[in-house]
Coordinates of C-alpha atoms and ligand atoms in Angstrom, one line a residue:
M1 CA 94.5 117.2 79.4
E2 CA 97.9 116.7 80.0
T3 CA 99.8 113.3 78.9
L4 CA 103.0 112.1 80.1
T5 CA 104.6 108.8 79.5
V6 CA 106.2 106.3 81.8
D7 CA 109.0 105.1 79.5
L8 CA 109.5 101.6 80.2
G9 CA 110.1 100.4 76.6
D10 CA 107.6 97.9 75.3
R11 CA 105.9 98.4 78.5
A12 CA 105.7 102.1 78.3
Y13 CA 102.2 103.6 79.5
P14 CA 100.4 107.2 79.4
I15 CA 99.4 109.1 82.4
H16 CA 96.6 111.4 81.4
I17 CA 95.9 114.4 83.8
G18 CA 92.8 116.6 83.4
P19 CA 89.1 117.2 84.3
G20 CA 86.2 114.8 83.1
L21 CA 88.5 112.1 82.3
L22 CA 85.9 109.4 83.7
D23 CA 83.8 110.0 80.7
R24 CA 86.4 109.4 78.2
A25 CA 86.2 105.9 76.7
D26 CA 88.3 107.0 74.0
L27 CA 91.2 107.2 76.2
V28 CA 90.5 103.6 77.7
L29 CA 89.5 101.5 74.7
P30 CA 93.0 101.3 72.9
H31 CA 94.4 99.6 76.1
L32 CA 91.4 96.9 76.3
V33 CA 92.5 93.5 74.8
Q34 CA 88.8 92.4 75.6
K35 CA 85.6 94.4 75.8
R36 CA 85.3 93.2 79.4
V37 CA 86.8 94.7 82.6
A38 CA 86.3 94.4 86.3
I39 CA 86.2 97.6 88.3
V40 CA 87.7 97.3 91.7
T41 CA 86.5 100.3 94.1
N42 CA 85.3 100.7 97.6
T43 CA 82.3 101.5 99.8
T44 CA 83.1 105.4 99.7
V45 CA 84.5 106.0 95.9
G46 CA 81.9 103.4 94.4
P47 CA 78.7 105.6 95.2
L48 CA 80.4 108.6 94.1
Y49 CA 82.1 107.6 90.6
L50 CA 81.4 103.9 89.8
A51 CA 78.0 104.2 88.1
R52 CA 79.6 107.0 85.8
L53 CA 82.6 105.0 84.8
R54 CA 80.4 102.0 84.2
Q55 CA 78.1 104.0 82.0
T56 CA 81.0 105.5 80.0
L57 CA 82.1 102.0 79.2
A58 CA 78.7 100.5 78.7
D59 CA 78.4 103.3 76.1
A60 CA 81.6 102.1 74.3
G61 CA 80.1 98.6 74.5
V62 CA 82.6 97.6 77.3
A63 CA 80.8 94.9 79.9
A64 CA 82.0 96.0 83.4
E65 CA 81.3 94.1 86.5
A66 CA 82.3 95.8 90.0
V67 CA 84.0 94.4 93.0
V68 CA 83.2 96.9 96.0
L69 CA 85.5 96.4 98.8
P70 CA 85.4 97.7 102.4
D71 CA 87.2 101.2 102.9
G72 CA 90.3 101.7 104.6
E73 CA 94.1 101.0 105.2
E74 CA 93.3 98.4 107.6
F75 CA 91.6 96.3 105.0
K76 CA 94.9 96.3 102.6
N77 CA 95.6 92.7 103.6
W78 CA 95.1 89.2 102.4
E79 CA 91.3 88.8 103.3
T80 CA 90.4 91.7 101.0
L81 CA 92.4 90.7 98.3
N82 CA 90.8 87.4 98.4
L83 CA 87.6 89.0 98.0
I84 CA 88.8 90.2 94.7
F85 CA 89.9 86.8 93.5
D86 CA 86.5 85.4 94.7
D87 CA 84.6 87.9 92.6
L88 CA 86.8 87.2 89.7
L89 CA 86.5 83.6 89.8
T90 CA 82.7 83.6 90.4
H91 CA 82.4 85.9 87.3
R92 CA 84.8 83.7 85.2
A93 CA 87.0 86.7 84.5
E94 CA 89.6 85.6 82.0
R95 CA 93.2 86.3 81.1
K96 CA 92.3 89.2 79.0
T97 CA 89.8 90.8 81.1
T98 CA 91.1 94.1 82.4
L99 CA 91.2 95.2 86.2
I100 CA 90.5 98.9 86.9
A101 CA 91.5 100.2 90.1
L102 CA 88.9 103.0 90.9
G103 CA 90.0 104.7 94.1
G104 CA 92.8 105.8 96.2
G105 CA 96.1 104.1 97.0
V106 CA 94.7 101.4 98.8
I107 CA 92.5 100.5 96.0
G108 CA 95.3 100.7 93.4
D109 CA 97.9 98.7 95.5
L110 CA 95.4 95.9 95.9
T111 CA 94.0 95.8 92.5
G112 CA 97.6 96.1 91.0
F113 CA 98.6 93.1 93.1
A114 CA 95.3 91.1 92.2
A115 CA 96.3 92.0 88.5
A116 CA 99.8 90.7 88.9
S117 CA 98.7 87.3 90.3
Y118 CA 95.2 86.4 88.9
Q119 CA 95.7 83.7 86.4
R120 CA 99.6 84.9 86.7
G121 CA 98.9 88.2 85.4
V122 CA 96.0 90.0 83.8
P123 CA 96.1 93.7 82.6
F124 CA 95.0 96.7 84.7
I125 CA 94.4 100.3 84.6
Q126 CA 94.9 102.8 87.3
V127 CA 91.9 105.4 87.8
P128 CA 93.1 107.2 90.8
T129 CA 90.7 109.4 92.6
T130 CA 93.0 110.8 95.9
L131 CA 95.7 113.5 95.2
L132 CA 98.0 110.9 96.8
A133 CA 97.3 108.1 94.2
Q134 CA 97.3 110.9 91.3
V135 CA 100.8 112.1 92.2
D136 CA 102.3 108.9 93.4
S137 CA 100.8 105.4 94.1
S138 CA 99.2 105.1 90.5
V139 CA 102.3 105.6 88.8
G140 CA 105.4 103.0 88.9
G141 CA 103.9 99.6 89.4
K142 CA 104.2 99.2 93.1
T143 CA 101.6 97.0 94.3
G144 CA 100.9 95.1 97.3
I145 CA 99.2 94.5 100.6
N146 CA 100.3 95.2 104.3
H147 CA 101.3 92.6 107.0
P148 CA 100.4 93.0 110.8
L149 CA 104.3 93.2 111.3
G150 CA 105.1 95.6 108.4
K151 CA 103.6 98.0 105.8
N152 CA 103.6 96.8 102.0
M153 CA 105.5 93.8 102.8
I154 CA 103.9 91.5 100.2
G155 CA 103.6 92.6 96.9
A156 CA 104.9 92.8 93.1
F157 CA 106.2 95.1 90.7
Y158 CA 103.5 95.1 88.1
Q159 CA 103.0 98.2 85.7
P160 CA 99.5 99.3 84.7
Q161 CA 98.4 99.9 80.9
L162 CA 97.3 103.3 81.6
V163 CA 96.8 105.8 84.6
L164 CA 93.9 108.1 84.1
A165 CA 93.8 110.9 86.6
D166 CA 90.4 112.8 86.7
T167 CA 91.2 115.9 88.6
E168 CA 87.5 116.8 89.2
T169 CA 87.2 113.7 91.5
L170 CA 89.6 115.7 94.1
N171 CA 86.5 117.9 94.5
T172 CA 85.1 115.3 97.0
L173 CA 88.2 114.5 98.7
P174 CA 88.0 115.2 102.5
D175 CA 90.5 118.0 103.5
R176 CA 92.6 115.5 105.5
E177 CA 93.0 113.5 102.4
L178 CA 94.2 116.3 100.5
S179 CA 96.8 117.2 102.8
A180 CA 98.0 113.5 103.0
G181 CA 98.7 113.9 99.2
L182 CA 100.5 117.1 99.6
A183 CA 103.0 115.1 101.7
E184 CA 104.1 113.0 98.6
V185 CA 103.9 116.2 96.4
I186 CA 106.5 118.1 98.7
K187 CA 108.7 114.7 98.6
Y188 CA 109.4 115.3 95.0
G189 CA 110.7 118.8 95.6
L190 CA 112.9 117.8 98.7
I191 CA 114.5 114.7 96.9
R192 CA 115.5 116.1 93.4
D193 CA 113.5 119.2 92.3
L194 CA 114.5 122.5 94.2
P195 CA 112.6 124.9 91.7
F196 CA 109.4 122.7 92.4
L197 CA 110.1 123.1 96.1
E198 CA 110.3 126.8 95.9
W199 CA 107.2 126.7 93.7
L200 CA 105.3 124.7 96.5
E201 CA 106.4 127.5 99.0
A202 CA 105.0 130.1 96.9
N203 CA 101.7 128.2 96.2
M204 CA 100.8 126.2 99.0
E205 CA 97.6 128.4 100.1
K206 CA 96.4 127.9 96.6
L207 CA 96.9 124.0 96.8
M208 CA 95.0 124.1 100.0
A209 CA 92.2 126.1 98.5
R210 CA 92.1 123.6 95.6
D211 CA 92.8 125.9 93.0
T212 CA 92.3 123.9 89.7
Q213 CA 95.4 125.2 87.9
A214 CA 97.8 124.9 91.0
L215 CA 96.6 121.4 91.7
T216 CA 97.1 120.3 88.1
Y217 CA 100.4 121.9 87.9
A218 CA 101.4 120.1 91.0
I219 CA 100.2 116.6 89.9
R220 CA 101.7 116.9 86.6
R221 CA 105.4 118.0 88.0
S222 CA 104.8 115.3 90.4
C223 CA 104.2 112.7 87.8
E224 CA 106.9 113.8 85.8
N225 CA 109.3 113.3 88.5
K226 CA 108.2 110.0 89.2
A227 CA 108.0 109.0 85.7
E228 CA 111.8 109.9 85.3
V229 CA 112.6 108.0 88.4
V230 CA 110.7 104.8 87.6
A231 CA 112.1 104.9 84.0
A232 CA 115.5 104.9 85.2
D233 CA 115.2 102.4 88.0
E234 CA 111.8 100.3 87.7
K235 CA 112.7 97.8 90.5
E236 CA 114.4 100.0 92.8
S237 CA 118.0 99.0 92.6
G238 CA 119.2 102.6 93.0
Q239 CA 117.6 106.0 92.7
R240 CA 113.9 104.8 93.2
A241 CA 114.7 104.2 96.8
L242 CA 114.9 108.0 97.2
L243 CA 111.3 108.3 96.7
N244 CA 111.1 106.6 99.9
L245 CA 112.1 109.7 101.9
G246 CA 110.5 109.9 105.3
H247 CA 108.9 106.5 104.6
T248 CA 111.3 104.2 106.8
F249 CA 110.1 106.4 109.7
G250 CA 106.8 107.0 108.4
H251 CA 105.9 103.1 107.9
A252 CA 106.9 102.6 111.3
I253 CA 104.6 105.5 112.5
E254 CA 101.7 103.8 110.5
T255 CA 102.4 100.2 111.8
G256 CA 103.0 101.2 115.1
M257 CA 99.9 103.4 115.8
G258 CA 97.7 100.8 113.9
Y259 CA 96.8 101.0 110.1
G260 CA 94.4 103.5 109.3
N261 CA 95.0 105.9 112.4
W262 CA 97.8 107.8 111.0
L263 CA 97.3 108.3 107.2
H264 CA 100.0 107.2 104.9
G265 CA 100.7 110.9 104.0
E266 CA 100.5 112.0 107.7
G267 CA 103.1 109.3 108.4
V268 CA 105.3 110.4 105.5
S269 CA 105.2 114.0 106.8
A270 CA 106.2 113.5 110.3
G271 CA 108.8 110.7 109.2
T272 CA 110.3 113.2 106.8
L273 CA 110.9 115.6 109.7
L274 CA 112.7 112.8 111.4
A275 CA 114.8 112.2 108.4
A276 CA 115.5 115.7 108.3
D277 CA 116.6 115.9 111.9
L278 CA 118.8 113.0 111.4
S279 CA 120.3 114.5 108.3
R280 CA 121.0 117.8 110.4
R281 CA 122.5 115.6 113.3
L282 CA 124.9 113.9 110.7
G283 CA 126.0 117.3 109.4
Y284 CA 124.0 117.7 106.1
L285 CA 121.1 120.0 106.7
S286 CA 121.0 123.0 108.8
Q287 CA 118.5 123.9 111.6
A288 CA 116.9 126.6 109.4
D289 CA 116.7 123.8 106.5
V290 CA 114.7 121.6 109.1
E291 CA 112.4 124.7 110.2
R292 CA 111.7 125.6 106.5
M293 CA 110.6 122.1 106.0
A294 CA 108.5 122.0 109.0
A295 CA 106.7 125.4 108.0
L296 CA 105.8 123.8 104.7
F297 CA 104.4 120.8 105.7
R298 CA 102.5 122.4 108.4
R299 CA 101.1 125.0 105.7
A300 CA 99.9 121.8 104.0
G301 CA 97.9 121.0 107.1
L302 CA 100.1 118.0 107.9
P303 CA 101.6 116.6 111.3
V304 CA 105.4 117.6 111.8
L305 CA 105.9 115.9 114.9
A306 CA 106.2 112.1 115.1
P307 CA 104.5 110.1 117.9
N308 CA 106.8 108.8 120.8
L309 CA 106.5 105.0 120.0
G310 CA 110.0 104.3 121.9
E311 CA 113.3 103.9 120.4
A312 CA 112.9 100.2 120.5
A313 CA 109.9 100.0 118.8
Y314 CA 111.0 102.3 116.0
M315 CA 114.0 100.1 115.5
D316 CA 111.8 97.0 115.6
Y317 CA 109.6 98.3 112.9
M318 CA 112.3 99.9 110.6
G319 CA 114.4 96.6 110.8
L320 CA 111.7 95.1 108.5
D321 CA 112.2 98.2 105.8
K322 CA 112.5 96.8 102.3
K323 CA 115.7 98.8 102.2
V324 CA 117.5 96.9 104.9
E325 CA 120.7 95.3 103.6
G326 CA 122.7 92.7 105.5
G327 CA 120.5 93.6 108.5
K328 CA 121.4 97.2 108.2
I329 CA 118.9 99.9 107.9
R330 CA 119.5 102.3 105.1
F331 CA 118.0 105.7 105.5
V332 CA 116.8 108.2 102.8
L333 CA 118.8 111.4 103.9
L334 CA 118.9 115.0 102.6
R335 CA 122.3 116.2 101.7
K336 CA 120.6 119.6 101.0
L337 CA 117.0 120.6 100.1
G338 CA 116.4 119.5 96.7
E339 CA 119.0 116.5 97.0
A340 CA 118.5 112.9 98.7
F341 CA 120.9 110.1 99.0
V342 CA 120.6 106.6 100.8
A343 CA 122.9 105.6 103.3
A344 CA 123.5 103.3 106.2
L345 CA 124.8 104.4 109.5
K346 CA 128.6 104.2 109.5
D347 CA 129.7 104.1 113.2
E348 CA 128.7 104.5 116.6
G349 CA 128.6 108.3 116.4
E350 CA 125.9 108.1 113.8
Q351 CA 123.9 105.4 115.7
A352 CA 124.0 107.9 118.5
A353 CA 122.4 110.4 116.1
L354 CA 119.9 108.1 115.3
Q355 CA 119.1 107.5 119.0
A356 CA 119.0 111.2 119.6
T357 CA 116.4 111.8 116.7
L358 CA 114.1 108.9 117.9
N359 CA 114.1 110.0 121.6
E360 CA 114.4 113.8 121.2
A361 CA 112.8 114.7 117.8
V362 CA 109.5 112.9 118.6
D363 CA 106.4 114.1 120.5
R364 CA 107.4 114.2 124.2
G365 CA 104.3 115.6 125.4
Ligands
NAD1 P1 93.2 105.7 100.5 O1 93.2 104.8 99.5 O2 92.8 105.2 101.7 O3 92.0 107.0 100.2 C1 91.9 107.8 101.3 C2 90.4 107.9 101.5 O4 89.8 108.8 100.4 C3 89.4 106.7 101.8 O5 88.5 106.7 102.6 C4 88.8 106.6 100.2 O6 87.8 105.6 100.1 C5 88.7 107.9 99.9 N1 88.4 108.4 98.6 C6 89.4 108.2 97.6 N2 89.0 109.1 96.6 C7 88.0 109.8 97.2 C8 87.4 110.8 96.5 N3 87.6 111.3 95.0 N4 86.4 111.8 97.1 C9 86.1 111.0 98.3 N5 86.8 110.3 99.0 C10 87.6 109.5 98.3 O7 94.6 106.5 100.7 P2 95.5 106.9 99.9 O8 96.2 108.3 100.5 O9 94.9 107.4 98.4 O10 96.6 105.9 99.5 C11 97.5 105.4 100.6 C12 98.0 104.0 100.2 O11 98.7 104.3 99.1 C13 98.9 103.5 101.3 O12 98.4 102.1 101.6 C14 100.1 103.5 100.8 O13 101.1 102.5 101.4 C15 100.0 103.5 99.3 N6 100.9 104.1 98.5 C16 101.5 103.4 97.4 C17 102.6 103.8 96.6 C18 102.9 102.8 95.3 O14 103.8 103.3 94.7 N7 102.3 102.0 95.1 C19 103.0 105.1 96.8 C20 102.5 105.9 97.8 C21 101.4 105.3 98.7
LIG2 N1 106.3 105.5 96.6 C1 107.5 104.9 96.4 C2 107.9 104.3 94.9 O1 106.8 104.3 94.1 O2 108.8 103.9 94.8

């Protein structure tokens, strides 16, 4: 097992990464203020891992009730959030009852937001079971739900007490979901870690074959990157926005195509290639850089061509991005591979570059 820390002063918390952690009550117990938890999971992950986690906790004298939600991005909404509250209230969950999110990013984001708001805040623990959740969404305290008009538009920053990433759970993850997680892994290399990007280029086939050592290294390096960024800028007043490379375009793709049709990681992959195309048109990346990026995403089994939503629809969705300031969209761009920055478009020439990206770098059939 490897352990990292998200260094947030008196709210610092550990990320444990390794095999068999679902059996480790000793890692959970120090973080419980009451020997009572509510495990939130879904109809896919529940049958795989709920009984085991419950047994681990029961053996340590912890009472665990379960909330089993429908599975899918299209359920990351108010109605599903309310199912969690219904259950907590029905079972008279208290302020010291810890919520445990057992699942992927959808369960983590929903559970975190429920924890942030139930009785004005109860403790919570992330037990991520997708690659995407283990490398990104379980770390850093962004929680929330989607709105029909925009992705992740309602939520709260609320940090967990602990992240427990059992790498063995990835054995049951469908290939498409593994690839979706790799999109966020590649992101860290692109925005701030060129040696990691090069390592990914050398090891992508191992990752796709689920080589345990390679996956564990990729998870650890991703979490190290994320933990550093979050510790420096918890509430995204600066560098944390870089973690959104490809997300301005990607969220538009997810919303525009209907939640659940393009996976989050798939939207991030194609969205990152749009951000790369824009970075090239603005004079930062070379065509060779963009092709190098596309080759890596392709080897990770990810789509590199964004759907043609139409310039107007893209602009509409992106106008609701959380990085918009004074009505201006701010983009995460690449100055070079391994270095990202955030900027609004300065003049008509740069606007024309964006129009060209949205019209020419998308899937034109
Ligand atoms: P997900 O939660 O929908 O999980 C993907 C699928 O895999 C689901 O069907 C799930 O039930 C299933 N699954 C989960 N674990 C499994 C396992 N071990 N074996 C078999 N099946 C398993 O999707 P995701 O990719 O984990 O997360 C995407 C969500 O995360 C999006 O809503 C995105 O907005 C959010 N996100 C949040 C942050 C953040 O910082 N909070 C960061 C990135 C993404
Ligand atoms: N996934 C983006 C962030 O956590 O800031």
